């Protein structure tokens, strides 16, 4: 079975962002990057699917050349190949609309399973997975917390406000991975050594013009300063009084 | 002006969910014309000039997306709004792909500036981005965050039935109720969250008691206690958990790490209880108590019970 894990290099979650001088995006000059949190879960599920059903895992990213660092980490954890669809403009694009799925379609076409994260922790779009599936005409279940594959039939569970939703579908499929689906493994020394010999391919993707115009980017307004109402259990009446008369939430 | 299609989804009891009614309210405030498309509410009346009730044997997000895209074309609409719920966020990108339109997720503000401008948080709310659709057809699909828009009024337009798409890929076979029908953090008007400062899982009883004293509160948690297996994943608040904006958020024994704060900092009122006066959570909190949570919680719970009884 050919399996693809779509991964993205994103600003580290500790980032306290700055707005770029033109006011149209993020200042990228002093950022630290990481593999997007949910993509670790996507990669893990891809590797587990390979372990259970055989085949090969390709870790795919649309991004700058530097993203091969994150791909190398994926190879160390157990992916077989990496592929960067080069897109130097990946970061300023906001929010990315069709380019990522378009770039992914070629690689995905020969696959039975594509795993994405629930959302990339930079733009928080939660859109690429189901968009890609729709473009391919495939099944897709999002925010998956449990997955069973049996030949080309599959079932998955996801959580919504309605409860735990159970879905039935057939492969090929795109699955977007939610926390709880698995515990991602770390790369061991052996994996890190093995990763050095695994291939990372660079490709020129077919880029589609963005259908989004950025009007402006800003930092959220700061919250007005609060106050300490007191210490220990004795402060409880003062807190209740504040909640009742000032904040009016009781 | 914009003609907007609004998807109205059902909650577990088969009535229109609140977040969808807010999306409908938002559409009515910026659109010149609005068409509500419902699924699963039995065609119950909505506050929209036109209401199409999809009727299908089985629910499928790809089927609903196909229906919304078809109705968009038939109506000559310019935008599709959905609630930013588990269902809305599942369907919206598929509609966007079918319409070749951008998908703006988790929109918190809308304005009409010669075309719709969408405000949405990125980087878990650390950055605010304003965008508009600029594709050839100008179409946009958006999911609207809960508690940001006024809900539509009670409606008078009953749904005109329309058979839902039949060519389904992923089919919903069952919806299992969540344990004990507990209130979810993403829907609760009050959240009492606990962190590592609770010391051990058994002490979450004190958090549950406080939540129960309010009557309409949900229990939340920091990632530290979720990863430690003290609390279920569904309770995690933060960048890699749920984003919440309740009327009152009480953070107990939570340090206020940037990833936690990202998920709750737009709460209306924030209370922090922490034994460390320098904990970062106090920078954010409207009201703080410095001290041992294990001593403070029982007293606070009794006081809240008293206040609720008196209210
Ligand atoms: C990629 C990534 C994603 C993340 N996503 C999230 C997320 O979504 N949500 C999230 O919460 N975290 C997230 N984190 C983790 C985050 O960085 C913190 O580690 C976590 O929030 C800490 O949880 P905590 O506040 O419960 O624990 P701690 O930071 O250990 O804080 C415990 C607090 O309790 C106080 N305390 C101790 N004893 C008492 C007492 N008796 N009474 C009162 N107070 C007491 C202490 O003073 C301290 O402030 C993420 C981290 C990463 C790297
Ligand atoms: N540039 C990218 N390259 C590869 N995969 C991506 C990229 N952007 C998003 N994805 C995948 O799509 C998921 C959802 O991203 P998003 O829709 O941007 O929130 C991510 O978790 C990745 O699995």
Coordinates of C-alpha atoms and ligand atoms in Angstrom, one line a residue:
Chain A
X1 CA 0.0 0.0 0.0
X2 CA 1.3 3.4 -0.9
X3 CA 0.9 5.9 1.9
X4 CA 1.5 9.6 2.0
X5 CA 1.9 11.7 5.1
X6 CA 1.5 15.5 4.4
X7 CA 3.6 17.4 6.8
X8 CA 4.3 21.1 7.3
X9 CA 7.1 23.1 8.8
X10 CA 5.5 25.8 11.0
X11 CA 6.6 28.4 13.6
X12 CA 7.2 26.8 17.0
X13 CA 4.2 27.0 19.3
X14 CA 6.3 29.1 21.8
X15 CA 6.5 31.8 19.1
X16 CA 5.4 35.3 20.2
X17 CA 4.9 36.6 16.7
X18 CA 5.7 40.0 15.2
X19 CA 4.0 41.6 12.3
X20 CA 6.1 42.2 9.1
X21 CA 6.9 45.8 8.2
X22 CA 4.3 45.9 5.4
X23 CA 1.6 44.8 7.8
X24 CA 0.6 42.0 5.5
X25 CA 2.0 39.0 7.2
X26 CA 4.2 37.4 9.9
X27 CA 7.8 38.7 10.4
X28 CA 9.8 35.6 9.5
X29 CA 13.2 36.9 10.4
X30 CA 13.6 35.5 13.9
X31 CA 11.3 32.5 13.9
X32 CA 12.1 29.0 15.2
X33 CA 10.3 26.2 13.3
X34 CA 8.9 22.8 14.1
X35 CA 7.0 19.9 12.5
X36 CA 3.3 20.9 13.0
X37 CA 2.0 19.1 16.1
X38 CA -0.8 17.2 14.4
X39 CA 1.5 16.2 11.5
X40 CA 3.4 14.1 14.0
X41 CA 0.2 12.1 14.6
X42 CA -0.4 11.9 10.8
X43 CA 3.1 10.5 10.2
X44 CA 2.8 8.1 13.1
X45 CA -0.5 6.7 11.7
X46 CA 1.1 6.4 8.2
X47 CA 4.0 4.4 9.7
X48 CA 1.6 2.2 11.7
X49 CA -0.5 1.6 8.6
X50 CA 2.6 0.5 6.7
X51 CA 3.6 -1.8 9.6
X52 CA 0.1 -3.4 9.6
X53 CA -0.6 -3.6 5.8
X54 CA 2.8 -3.3 4.1
X55 CA 3.9 -0.7 1.6
X56 CA 5.8 2.5 1.6
X57 CA 5.4 5.9 3.4
X58 CA 6.3 9.1 1.6
X59 CA 6.5 12.2 3.7
X60 CA 5.4 15.1 1.5
X61 CA 5.7 18.8 2.1
X62 CA 5.0 22.0 0.1
X63 CA 7.5 24.5 1.4
X64 CA 10.9 26.0 1.3
X65 CA 14.1 23.9 0.8
X66 CA 14.7 24.2 4.6
X67 CA 11.7 22.0 5.2
X68 CA 13.9 19.0 4.3
X69 CA 15.0 19.3 8.0
X70 CA 11.5 18.3 9.1
X71 CA 11.3 15.7 6.4
X72 CA 14.6 14.2 7.6
X73 CA 13.0 13.9 11.0
X74 CA 10.1 12.0 9.4
X75 CA 12.5 9.6 7.7
X76 CA 14.2 9.0 11.0
X77 CA 10.9 8.1 12.6
X78 CA 10.2 5.5 9.8
X79 CA 9.0 7.2 6.6
X80 CA 10.7 5.7 3.5
X81 CA 11.0 8.8 1.3
X82 CA 10.7 12.5 1.5
X83 CA 9.4 14.9 -1.1
X84 CA 9.5 18.7 -1.0
X85 CA 7.4 20.5 -3.5
X86 CA 9.3 23.7 -3.5
X87 CA 7.3 26.8 -2.7
X88 CA 9.3 29.7 -1.5
X89 CA 6.1 31.8 -1.2
X90 CA 4.5 29.2 1.1
X91 CA 4.7 31.4 4.2
X92 CA 3.3 34.7 3.0
X93 CA 0.4 33.0 1.3
X94 CA -2.6 33.6 3.6
X95 CA -4.5 31.5 4.1
X96 CA -3.4 29.1 1.5
X97 CA -6.2 27.9 -0.6
X98 CA -5.8 25.4 -3.4
X99 CA -2.0 25.3 -3.9
X100 CA -1.1 22.7 -1.3
X101 CA -3.7 20.2 -2.3
X102 CA -2.8 20.8 -6.0
X103 CA 0.8 20.1 -5.3
X104 CA -0.1 17.0 -3.3
X105 CA -2.4 15.5 -5.9
X106 CA 0.4 14.1 -8.1
X107 CA 2.1 12.3 -5.3
X108 CA -1.2 11.3 -3.8
X109 CA -2.6 9.9 -7.0
X110 CA -0.6 6.7 -6.8
X111 CA -1.5 6.2 -3.1
X112 CA -4.3 4.5 -1.2
X113 CA -4.0 6.5 1.9
X114 CA -3.1 10.1 2.6
X115 CA -2.7 11.3 6.2
X116 CA -2.8 15.0 7.1
X117 CA -2.9 16.7 10.4
X118 CA -6.2 18.0 11.8
X119 CA -4.9 21.5 11.1
X120 CA -1.5 23.1 10.6
X121 CA -0.6 25.1 13.7
X122 CA 0.3 28.2 11.8
X123 CA -2.8 29.1 9.8
X124 CA -5.2 26.8 11.6
X125 CA -7.2 26.3 8.4
X126 CA -8.0 22.6 8.9
X127 CA -8.8 22.7 5.2
X128 CA -6.0 21.0 3.2
X129 CA -7.0 17.4 3.9
X130 CA -10.7 17.5 2.9
X131 CA -9.9 19.9 0.0
X132 CA -7.3 17.4 -1.3
X133 CA -9.8 14.5 -1.0
X134 CA -12.5 16.4 -2.8
X135 CA -10.1 17.3 -5.7
X136 CA -9.2 13.6 -6.0
X137 CA -12.8 12.4 -5.6
X138 CA -11.7 10.3 -2.6
X139 CA -13.3 9.5 0.8
X140 CA -12.2 11.7 3.7
X141 CA -12.8 11.6 7.4
X142 CA -11.5 14.5 9.4
X143 CA -10.3 14.8 13.1
X144 CA -10.0 11.1 13.3
X145 CA -9.4 9.6 16.8
X146 CA -9.8 5.9 15.8
X147 CA -9.1 4.2 12.5
X148 CA -9.5 0.6 11.3
X149 CA -8.6 -0.6 7.9
X150 CA -9.5 -3.9 6.4
X151 CA -8.5 -4.3 2.8
X152 CA -10.2 -1.4 1.0
X153 CA -12.9 -1.0 3.6
X154 CA -12.4 1.2 6.6
X155 CA -14.1 2.7 9.6
X156 CA -13.2 5.7 11.6
X157 CA -14.4 7.7 14.6
X158 CA -14.3 11.4 15.1
X159 CA -15.7 13.7 17.8
X160 CA -18.1 16.6 17.1
X161 CA -20.6 18.5 19.3
X162 CA -23.1 15.8 18.4
X163 CA -21.1 13.0 20.0
X164 CA -18.7 10.4 18.7
X165 CA -19.4 10.0 15.0
X166 CA -18.7 6.6 13.4
X167 CA -18.0 6.6 9.6
X168 CA -17.7 3.8 7.1
X169 CA -15.8 4.4 3.8
X170 CA -13.6 2.8 1.2
X171 CA -10.0 3.5 0.1
X172 CA -8.5 5.5 -1.3
X173 CA -9.0 8.0 1.4
X174 CA -7.6 11.1 3.1
X175 CA -7.6 11.0 6.9
X176 CA -6.9 14.0 9.0
X177 CA -5.5 13.1 12.4
X178 CA -6.7 14.4 15.8
X179 CA -4.9 14.1 19.1
X180 CA -5.7 10.8 20.7
X181 CA -5.4 8.7 17.5
X182 CA -2.0 7.5 18.5
X183 CA 1.1 8.4 20.6
X184 CA 3.8 9.5 18.1
X185 CA 7.2 7.8 18.4
X186 CA 10.5 9.7 18.6
X187 CA 13.3 9.0 16.3
X188 CA 15.9 6.7 17.8
X189 CA 19.6 6.8 17.0
X190 CA 19.2 3.9 14.6
X191 CA 16.4 5.8 12.8
X192 CA 18.5 8.9 12.6
X193 CA 21.4 6.9 11.0
X194 CA 19.1 5.1 8.6
X195 CA 17.4 8.4 7.6
X196 CA 20.7 9.7 6.2
X197 CA 20.5 7.1 3.4
X198 CA 16.9 7.7 2.6
X199 CA 16.0 9.9 -0.4
X200 CA 14.5 13.4 -0.3
X201 CA 13.3 14.5 -3.7
X202 CA 12.8 18.1 -4.6
X203 CA 10.0 18.9 -7.1
X204 CA 8.6 21.9 -8.8
X205 CA 5.0 21.9 -7.9
X206 CA 2.2 23.1 -10.1
X207 CA 1.1 26.2 -8.2
X208 CA -2.3 27.7 -8.5
X209 CA -2.8 31.3 -8.0
X210 CA -4.1 32.2 -4.6
X211 CA -7.8 33.2 -4.4
X212 CA -7.2 35.1 -1.2
X213 CA -6.2 38.7 -0.8
X214 CA -4.7 39.8 2.6
X215 CA -6.3 43.0 3.8
X216 CA -4.1 43.3 6.9
X217 CA -2.4 41.4 9.8
X218 CA -2.3 42.6 13.3
X219 CA -1.6 41.5 16.9
X220 CA -4.7 40.9 19.0
X221 CA -5.6 43.6 21.5
X222 CA -4.0 43.1 24.9
X223 CA -6.4 42.3 27.8
X224 CA -6.8 45.1 30.3
X225 CA -4.7 44.4 33.5
X226 CA -6.5 42.4 36.2
X227 CA -5.9 42.3 39.9
X228 CA -5.2 39.8 42.7
X229 CA -8.2 39.9 45.0
X230 CA -6.4 38.2 47.9
X231 CA -4.6 35.2 49.3
X232 CA -5.9 31.8 50.2
X233 CA -9.5 30.7 51.1
X234 CA -10.1 34.1 52.8
X235 CA -10.1 35.8 49.4
X236 CA -13.1 33.8 48.2
X237 CA -15.8 36.3 49.3
X238 CA -13.9 39.2 47.5
X239 CA -13.7 37.1 44.4
X240 CA -17.4 36.3 44.4
X241 CA -18.2 39.9 45.1
X242 CA -16.1 41.0 42.0
X243 CA -17.7 38.3 39.8
X244 CA -21.2 39.4 40.9
X245 CA -20.9 43.2 40.9
X246 CA -18.0 44.1 38.6
X247 CA -17.9 41.3 36.0
X248 CA -21.6 40.5 36.4
X249 CA -21.1 36.8 35.4
X250 CA -23.0 35.3 38.4
Chain B
X1 CA -23.9 42.9 -1.9
X2 CA -23.6 39.3 -1.0
X3 CA -26.0 36.4 -1.4
X4 CA -25.1 33.9 1.3
X5 CA -25.9 30.3 1.6
X6 CA -25.9 29.2 5.3
X7 CA -25.7 25.6 6.4
X8 CA -27.8 24.9 9.5
X9 CA -26.8 21.7 11.2
X10 CA -28.6 19.7 13.9
X11 CA -27.4 19.1 17.4
X12 CA -27.8 15.7 19.0
X13 CA -31.5 16.3 19.8
X14 CA -32.4 17.1 16.2
X15 CA -32.9 20.9 16.6
X16 CA -30.8 23.6 14.9
X17 CA -27.6 24.0 16.8
X18 CA -26.9 27.4 18.4
X19 CA -23.6 28.0 16.4
X20 CA -25.5 27.5 13.1
X21 CA -28.1 30.1 14.2
X22 CA -25.3 32.5 14.9
X23 CA -23.9 31.8 11.4
X24 CA -27.4 32.6 10.1
X25 CA -27.6 35.7 12.2
X26 CA -24.1 36.8 10.9
X27 CA -25.2 36.2 7.2
X28 CA -28.3 38.3 7.7
X29 CA -26.3 41.2 9.1
X30 CA -23.9 41.4 6.1
X31 CA -25.8 39.7 3.2
X32 CA -28.4 41.2 0.9
X33 CA -30.0 37.8 0.6
X34 CA -29.7 34.6 2.6
X35 CA -30.7 31.0 1.8
X36 CA -30.7 28.6 4.8
X37 CA -29.9 25.0 4.0
X38 CA -30.6 22.7 6.9
X39 CA -30.0 19.0 7.5
X40 CA -31.5 16.9 10.3
X41 CA -33.8 19.5 11.9
X42 CA -36.9 18.1 10.1
X43 CA -37.5 21.3 8.2
X44 CA -38.2 23.3 11.4
X45 CA -38.8 27.0 10.8
X46 CA -35.8 29.3 10.5
X47 CA -35.3 33.0 10.3
X48 CA -34.4 33.3 6.6
X49 CA -36.2 34.4 3.5
X50 CA -35.6 31.0 2.0
X51 CA -35.0 27.6 3.7
X52 CA -34.1 24.3 1.9
X53 CA -34.3 21.2 4.1
X54 CA -32.0 18.4 2.8
X55 CA -33.6 15.0 3.3
X56 CA -31.4 12.0 3.0
X57 CA -31.2 8.4 4.2
X58 CA -27.7 8.8 5.4
X59 CA -25.5 11.8 6.3
X60 CA -22.2 12.2 4.6
X61 CA -20.0 15.3 4.7
X62 CA -19.1 14.9 1.0
X63 CA -22.8 14.6 0.2
X64 CA -23.7 17.7 2.1
X65 CA -20.8 19.6 0.4
X66 CA -22.1 18.5 -3.0
X67 CA -25.6 19.8 -2.1
X68 CA -24.3 23.1 -0.8
X69 CA -22.2 23.6 -4.0
X70 CA -25.2 22.8 -6.2
X71 CA -27.5 25.2 -4.3
X72 CA -24.7 27.9 -4.4
X73 CA -24.7 27.6 -8.2
X74 CA -28.5 27.5 -8.6
X75 CA -29.0 30.5 -6.4
X76 CA -26.2 32.5 -7.9
X77 CA -24.7 33.0 -4.4
X78 CA -21.4 34.6 -3.5
X79 CA -20.6 33.0 -0.2
X80 CA -21.3 29.9 1.9
X81 CA -21.3 30.2 5.7
X82 CA -21.1 27.3 8.2
X83 CA -20.7 27.1 11.9
X84 CA -17.1 26.5 13.0
X85 CA -18.1 23.2 14.6
X86 CA -16.9 19.7 14.2
X87 CA -19.5 19.2 11.4
X88 CA -19.0 22.7 9.8
X89 CA -15.3 22.5 9.7
X90 CA -15.6 19.0 8.1
X91 CA -17.9 20.1 5.3
X92 CA -16.6 23.7 4.5
X93 CA -13.3 22.8 2.8
X94 CA -15.0 20.3 0.6
X95 CA -17.5 23.0 -0.5
X96 CA -14.6 25.3 -1.1
X97 CA -12.8 22.7 -3.3
X98 CA -16.0 22.2 -5.3
X99 CA -16.4 25.9 -5.8
X100 CA -12.7 26.6 -6.4
X101 CA -13.0 29.2 -3.6
X102 CA -10.9 29.9 -0.5
X103 CA -12.0 28.5 2.8
X104 CA -11.7 30.9 5.7
X105 CA -11.8 28.9 9.0
X106 CA -13.0 30.1 12.4
X107 CA -14.0 33.6 11.4
X108 CA -14.5 36.0 14.3
X109 CA -15.6 39.2 12.6
X110 CA -17.2 40.1 9.3
X111 CA -17.5 43.4 7.5
X112 CA -18.7 44.6 4.1
X113 CA -16.1 46.8 2.5
X114 CA -17.2 46.6 -1.1
X115 CA -17.2 42.8 -0.7
X116 CA -16.9 40.7 2.5
X117 CA -13.8 41.0 4.6
X118 CA -13.2 38.1 7.0
X119 CA -11.3 38.5 10.3
X120 CA -9.8 35.3 11.6
X121 CA -7.2 34.3 14.2
X122 CA -4.1 32.5 13.1
X123 CA -1.2 31.0 15.1
X124 CA -3.8 30.0 17.7
X125 CA -5.0 33.6 18.1
X126 CA -1.5 35.2 18.4
X127 CA -2.1 36.9 15.1
X128 CA -5.2 38.4 13.6
X129 CA -5.6 38.2 9.9
X130 CA -8.1 40.1 7.7
X131 CA -8.7 38.5 4.3
X132 CA -11.1 38.7 1.3
X133 CA -11.8 36.4 -1.6
X134 CA -10.0 37.4 -4.8
X135 CA -10.7 34.5 -7.1
X136 CA -12.2 34.9 -10.5
X137 CA -15.7 34.2 -9.2
X138 CA -15.1 36.1 -5.9
X139 CA -16.7 33.2 -4.0
X140 CA -15.8 32.5 -0.4
X141 CA -16.5 29.7 2.0
X142 CA -16.3 30.5 5.7
X143 CA -16.8 28.8 9.1
X144 CA -17.9 31.2 11.8
X145 CA -16.6 30.9 15.4
X146 CA -19.2 30.4 18.1
X147 CA -20.0 33.2 20.5
X148 CA -18.8 35.9 18.0
X149 CA -22.1 36.7 16.2
X150 CA -25.6 37.3 17.4
X151 CA -27.9 34.4 16.7
X152 CA -30.8 34.6 14.2
X153 CA -34.3 35.1 15.8
X154 CA -36.9 32.4 16.0
X155 CA -37.9 31.8 12.4
X156 CA -41.1 31.4 10.4
X157 CA -39.7 29.8 7.2
X158 CA -40.3 26.1 7.3
X159 CA -37.9 24.0 5.2
X160 CA -38.9 23.1 1.7
X161 CA -37.7 19.5 1.3
X162 CA -35.0 18.6 -1.2
X163 CA -33.5 15.1 -1.6
X164 CA -29.9 15.1 -0.4
X165 CA -27.1 13.9 -2.7
X166 CA -27.0 10.2 -3.0
X167 CA -23.5 9.5 -4.2
X168 CA -21.8 9.3 -0.8
X169 CA -18.2 8.4 0.1
X170 CA -17.9 8.5 3.8
X171 CA -21.1 7.5 5.5
X172 CA -22.1 8.3 9.0
X173 CA -23.3 5.0 10.6
X174 CA -23.7 6.0 14.2
X175 CA -23.4 8.8 16.7
X176 CA -22.5 7.6 20.1
X177 CA -23.4 9.9 22.9
X178 CA -20.5 11.3 24.9
X179 CA -20.1 9.9 28.4
X180 CA -22.8 10.9 30.8
X181 CA -24.1 13.6 28.4
X182 CA -21.5 15.9 29.9
X183 CA -21.3 19.5 28.8
X184 CA -18.4 20.0 26.3
X185 CA -15.8 22.8 27.0
X186 CA -16.4 24.2 23.5
X187 CA -20.1 24.8 24.3
X188 CA -20.1 25.7 28.0
X189 CA -20.8 29.2 29.2
X190 CA -18.5 28.6 32.2
X191 CA -15.4 26.5 32.3
X192 CA -13.4 25.3 35.4
X193 CA -10.0 24.1 34.2
X194 CA -7.4 22.3 36.2
X195 CA -3.7 21.8 35.7
X196 CA -0.7 20.1 37.3
X197 CA -1.2 22.2 40.4
X198 CA -4.0 19.9 41.4
X199 CA -1.2 17.4 42.3
X200 CA -3.1 14.2 41.6
X201 CA -5.9 13.0 39.4
X202 CA -8.2 12.3 42.4
X203 CA -8.1 16.0 43.2
X204 CA -10.0 16.8 40.0
X205 CA -13.1 15.9 42.1
X206 CA -12.7 19.4 43.6
X207 CA -12.8 20.9 40.0
X208 CA -15.8 18.8 39.2
X209 CA -17.6 19.9 42.3
X210 CA -17.0 23.6 41.5
X211 CA -18.3 23.0 38.0
X212 CA -21.3 21.3 39.3
X213 CA -22.0 24.2 41.8
X214 CA -22.3 26.5 38.8
X215 CA -24.8 24.1 37.2
X216 CA -23.8 25.1 33.6
X217 CA -20.1 24.6 33.7
X218 CA -17.7 22.2 32.0
X219 CA -14.5 20.8 33.2
X220 CA -11.4 21.7 31.2
X221 CA -7.7 20.7 31.5
X222 CA -4.2 21.7 30.6
X223 CA -2.2 19.5 28.3
X224 CA 0.1 18.5 31.1
X225 CA -2.7 16.7 32.9
X226 CA -4.2 15.3 29.7
X227 CA -0.8 13.9 28.6
X228 CA -0.4 12.4 32.1
X229 CA -3.6 10.5 31.6
X230 CA -5.5 12.3 34.4
X231 CA -8.1 13.7 32.1
X232 CA -9.5 12.8 28.7
X233 CA -8.3 14.5 25.4
X234 CA -11.7 16.1 24.9
X235 CA -11.2 18.4 27.9
X236 CA -7.8 19.9 26.8
X237 CA -7.9 23.6 26.2
X238 CA -5.2 25.3 24.2
X239 CA -3.3 25.5 20.9
X240 CA -3.5 21.7 20.5
X241 CA -6.7 21.3 22.3
X242 CA -10.0 23.2 22.1
X243 CA -10.3 27.0 21.6
X244 CA -12.8 28.3 24.0
X245 CA -14.3 31.7 24.8
X246 CA -16.8 31.2 27.6
X247 CA -18.3 34.0 29.8
X248 CA -16.2 32.8 32.7
X249 CA -13.0 30.8 32.6
X250 CA -11.5 29.7 35.9
X251 CA -7.9 28.4 35.6
X252 CA -6.8 26.4 38.7
X253 CA -3.2 25.2 39.2
X254 CA -2.4 26.2 35.6
X255 CA 0.7 28.1 34.9
X256 CA -0.5 29.9 31.8
X257 CA 1.9 28.6 29.2
X258 CA 1.6 30.3 25.8
X259 CA 0.0 27.3 24.3
X260 CA -2.7 27.0 27.0
X261 CA -3.4 30.8 26.9
X262 CA -3.9 30.6 23.1
X263 CA -6.9 28.5 23.6
X264 CA -8.7 30.6 26.3
X265 CA -7.5 34.2 26.2
X266 CA -10.6 35.5 24.5
X267 CA -12.8 34.3 27.4
X268 CA -14.9 37.2 28.7
X269 CA -13.8 37.0 32.3
X270 CA -10.8 35.0 33.5
X271 CA -10.1 33.9 37.1
X272 CA -6.8 32.3 38.1
X273 CA -6.0 30.4 41.3
X274 CA -2.3 29.6 41.7
X275 CA 0.1 29.4 44.6
X276 CA 2.8 31.2 42.6
X277 CA 2.1 34.9 42.5
X278 CA 4.5 35.2 39.5
X279 CA 2.6 32.6 37.4
X280 CA 2.1 34.0 33.9
X281 CA -1.6 33.2 34.1
X282 CA -2.0 36.2 36.5
X283 CA -1.0 38.5 33.7
X284 CA -4.0 37.5 31.8
X285 CA -6.5 37.0 34.6
X286 CA -9.1 39.7 35.5
X287 CA -9.2 38.3 39.1
X288 CA -6.6 36.2 40.9
X289 CA -6.3 34.4 44.2
X290 CA -2.8 33.4 45.3
X291 CA -2.8 30.2 47.3
X292 CA -3.2 26.5 47.5
X293 CA -6.0 25.3 45.2
X294 CA -6.7 22.3 47.4
X295 CA -7.7 24.7 50.2
X296 CA -9.4 27.3 48.1
X297 CA -11.6 25.1 45.9
X298 CA -13.9 23.6 48.6
X299 CA -14.5 27.1 50.1
X300 CA -15.1 28.6 46.6
X301 CA -17.5 25.7 45.8
X302 CA -19.6 26.3 48.9
X303 CA -19.7 30.1 48.2
X304 CA -20.8 29.5 44.6
X305 CA -23.5 27.1 45.8
X306 CA -24.7 29.8 48.1
X307 CA -24.6 32.4 45.4
X308 CA -26.5 30.2 42.9
X309 CA -29.1 29.3 45.6
X310 CA -29.6 33.1 46.3
X311 CA -29.7 34.0 42.6
Ligands
LIG1 C1 3.5 21.8 20.6 C2 2.9 22.1 22.0 C3 1.6 22.2 22.1 C4 1.0 22.4 23.4 N1 -0.4 22.6 23.4 C5 -0.9 22.8 24.7 C6 -2.3 22.9 24.8 O1 -3.1 22.8 23.8 N2 -2.8 23.2 26.0 C7 -2.0 23.3 27.2 O2 -2.6 23.5 28.3 N3 -0.7 23.1 27.0 C8 -0.1 22.9 25.8 N4 1.2 22.7 25.8 C9 2.0 22.5 27.0 C10 2.3 23.8 27.7 O3 3.6 24.3 27.2 C11 2.5 23.6 29.2 O4 3.5 22.6 29.4 C12 1.2 23.1 29.9 O5 0.2 24.0 29.6 C13 1.5 23.2 31.4 O6 0.4 22.7 32.1 P1 0.1 23.1 33.6 O7 -0.1 24.6 33.6 O8 -1.0 22.3 34.1 O9 1.4 22.7 34.4 P2 2.6 23.5 35.0 O10 3.2 24.4 34.0 O11 3.5 22.5 35.6 O12 1.9 24.5 36.0 C14 1.4 24.1 37.2 C15 1.0 25.3 38.0 O13 0.3 24.9 39.2 C16 0.7 25.8 40.2 N5 0.5 25.0 41.5 C17 1.3 24.0 42.0 N6 0.7 23.6 43.1 C18 -0.4 24.3 43.3 C19 -1.3 24.3 44.3 N7 -1.3 23.5 45.4 N8 -2.3 25.2 44.3 C20 -2.4 26.1 43.2 N9 -1.5 26.1 42.3 C21 -0.5 25.3 42.3 C22 2.2 26.1 39.9 O14 2.5 27.3 40.5 C23 2.1 26.2 38.4 O15 1.9 27.5 38.0 C24 1.8 22.5 24.5 C25 3.2 22.4 24.4 C26 3.7 22.2 23.1 C27 5.2 22.1 23.0
LIG2 N1 2.5 23.2 3.0 C1 2.1 22.0 3.3 N2 2.8 20.9 2.9 C2 2.3 19.6 3.2 N3 1.2 19.4 3.9 C3 0.5 20.4 4.3 C4 0.9 21.8 4.0 N4 0.0 22.6 4.6 C5 -0.9 21.8 5.2 N5 -0.6 20.5 5.0 C6 -1.3 19.3 5.5 O1 -2.7 19.7 5.8 C7 -3.0 19.7 7.2 C8 -4.0 20.8 7.5 O2 -3.4 22.0 7.2 P1 -4.3 23.3 7.1 O3 -5.4 23.1 6.3 O4 -3.4 24.4 6.5 O5 -4.7 23.6 8.6 C9 -1.6 19.8 7.8 O6 -1.7 19.2 9.1 C10 -0.8 19.0 6.9 O7 -1.0 17.6 7.1

